[in-house]
């Protein structure tokens, strides 16, 4: 949507008055201050000035007093956009008169679901003015002129007295699936624990977003397995032709004396750009009205344009968008024409309702049409997940994806924005689409998800399942921490028709079990004694194994699985002697349990998890871990009394 259309529909200001001595008669000045809801100045806000009269956008950050100033501007129309992390973006248009300095105060709402119309009080030595701004998921051509916020004392149209009007805040409609922590199981009655791997990381970046906004994350937004898998670990590289390695470690549990933790780690093979197979990518982009905000469609465009820089001639990209309807913006185009792909991305604008199912169907149709054998064929869905037209309920969308995945096309879901993020839907779509799900809140996060040259988007193994068999002679009870929505029945492990998780190049998977040895104070729900068999029959009390880890996986284009098996000896080490990777994983898991107020958090508190994380950093801390440790320090939540749960 061009600037001219915005200016035609949004009330703008033509400034007039006496020339300023310091200003050339042919030019104008735009200056102002950016403040929060209380009127306090906001330093470090990015102010972007755009106009057809400028060769490129001008950028400036506000100083300690929240002030900014653009001098030597030609008279005419300008778009002003103000962005600050943790605040709703402001965007408005002004028309500057020759020789004028326009000064205004911009008030930023502290939440993304702020009022759609934000009060802007404009004052000037030469002129008072009114402006229209939009800070929610509305394009400016949808803001009716009657909702303009006028400064007190400023006359409205026709000289009528102006009044201050502000729309009510939009409701928060984010949606998460309920999570019930895995309970302890008896190793005698239920010796097998089976689950699908999960390489999603959305929960971690989403939790970070809440904490940075000064909020406690909702309990159901905290998926501990995704917090664990957000970080890289020094797991060994796979040898031979295996796509991943498997490693284990047993150490004392820091939040429950007498218990142990078992860490199981999988490390996917890392691939360089030249090692990647050809890529057949279809960018499926939500351009509905809810994607207007700066941290949605504009961020999508920047990230995908950056990804296109790594395209090779053997790669190909198509571009499908959807709003009220879906449409093919760019048919499958070779990577040698990356400038053409990037230009198509840069033209996208937001507006309309959200017919997600139509877009999904068209994207898969395009991917099938351009399918490359031996390549990574993938739909990359970028959305806030707010489907509201066509097939929109989660169950129907999941069934649609399950049908489409038969084509051999993988699905990656990237969630954007806040206030209406449909986390539960996107997680399920990625799970059923043989892909992964990540939440993107910055260009840095998108680059982390893509990996070097987009390598992390390439699948190296699919339908990866783990099954752990516990030795009842050495384990009384056990509990899998996290992976609540990835659990499988024991018989699913050998069933190649059963869908499971995918592993991409460079991905690592970490799982933690808390185990109680025989004789520990560990209770499980009682059942009646068996009438026709003895629960002790066949117990191998002489075995030195604590447990055995079994893994099944298929090649990306395979139909039959392969099995790997790794016995783990009963050899625990003190927590302080455990590897830094294991200590870090334990601190992250404990942090997640504290946020969730899990009944199994034992003695873990915010204070203790921060200390655990600081200890796990070691002498040469990983930058991401160091950043996360600082994030832990920022979280403030009511400390409840310590709960030592029974193993039920």
Coordinates of C-alpha atoms in Angstrom, one line a residue, residues 3 6-17 28-31 53 74-80 92-98 100-106 120-133 145 148-151 154-157 162:
X3 CA 2.1 6.4 1.0
X6 CA -2.4 6.4 3.4
X7 CA -2.4 10.2 3.0
X8 CA -5.7 10.2 1.1
X9 CA -7.5 8.4 3.9
X10 CA -5.7 9.6 7.1
X11 CA -6.1 13.1 8.3
X12 CA -2.7 14.8 8.0
X13 CA -1.4 18.2 8.9
X14 CA -0.4 21.0 6.7
X15 CA 1.8 23.3 8.8
X16 CA 2.1 27.0 8.2
X17 CA 3.5 29.9 10.2
X28 CA 11.4 22.3 7.5
X29 CA 12.3 20.6 10.8
X30 CA 10.5 17.7 12.6
X31 CA 11.4 17.3 16.2
X53 CA 11.4 12.9 -1.2
X74 CA 12.0 19.5 2.3
X75 CA 8.4 20.6 2.7
X76 CA 5.9 17.7 2.0
X77 CA 4.5 14.5 3.4
X78 CA 6.4 12.2 5.8
X79 CA 5.8 8.9 7.6
X80 CA 7.0 8.8 11.2
X92 CA 1.8 8.4 11.7
X93 CA 1.9 10.8 8.8
X94 CA 2.5 14.5 8.8
X95 CA 2.8 17.2 6.1
X96 CA 5.4 19.8 6.8
X97 CA 5.1 23.4 5.5
X98 CA 8.0 25.4 4.2
X100 CA 8.4 25.3 9.7
X101 CA 9.6 23.4 12.8
X102 CA 7.0 20.9 14.0
X103 CA 7.4 19.7 17.6
X104 CA 5.3 17.0 19.2
X105 CA 5.2 14.6 22.1
X106 CA 4.6 11.0 21.3
X120 CA -0.2 12.6 20.3
X121 CA -0.1 16.1 21.7
X122 CA 1.6 18.4 19.3
X123 CA 2.9 21.8 20.3
X124 CA 5.2 24.2 18.4
X125 CA 6.5 27.7 18.7
X126 CA 4.7 28.5 15.4
X127 CA 1.8 26.1 15.3
X128 CA -0.4 23.7 17.3
X129 CA -1.4 20.5 15.5
X130 CA -3.3 17.3 15.6
X131 CA -2.1 13.9 14.4
X132 CA -3.6 10.4 13.9
X133 CA -1.6 7.4 15.0
X145 CA -10.8 10.4 10.9
X148 CA -8.3 11.3 15.8
X149 CA -6.9 12.3 19.2
X150 CA -6.7 16.0 19.6
X151 CA -4.6 18.0 22.0
X154 CA -7.0 22.6 20.0
X155 CA -9.9 23.2 17.7
X156 CA -11.3 20.4 15.7
X157 CA -12.6 20.6 12.1
X162 CA -11.6 19.3 20.4

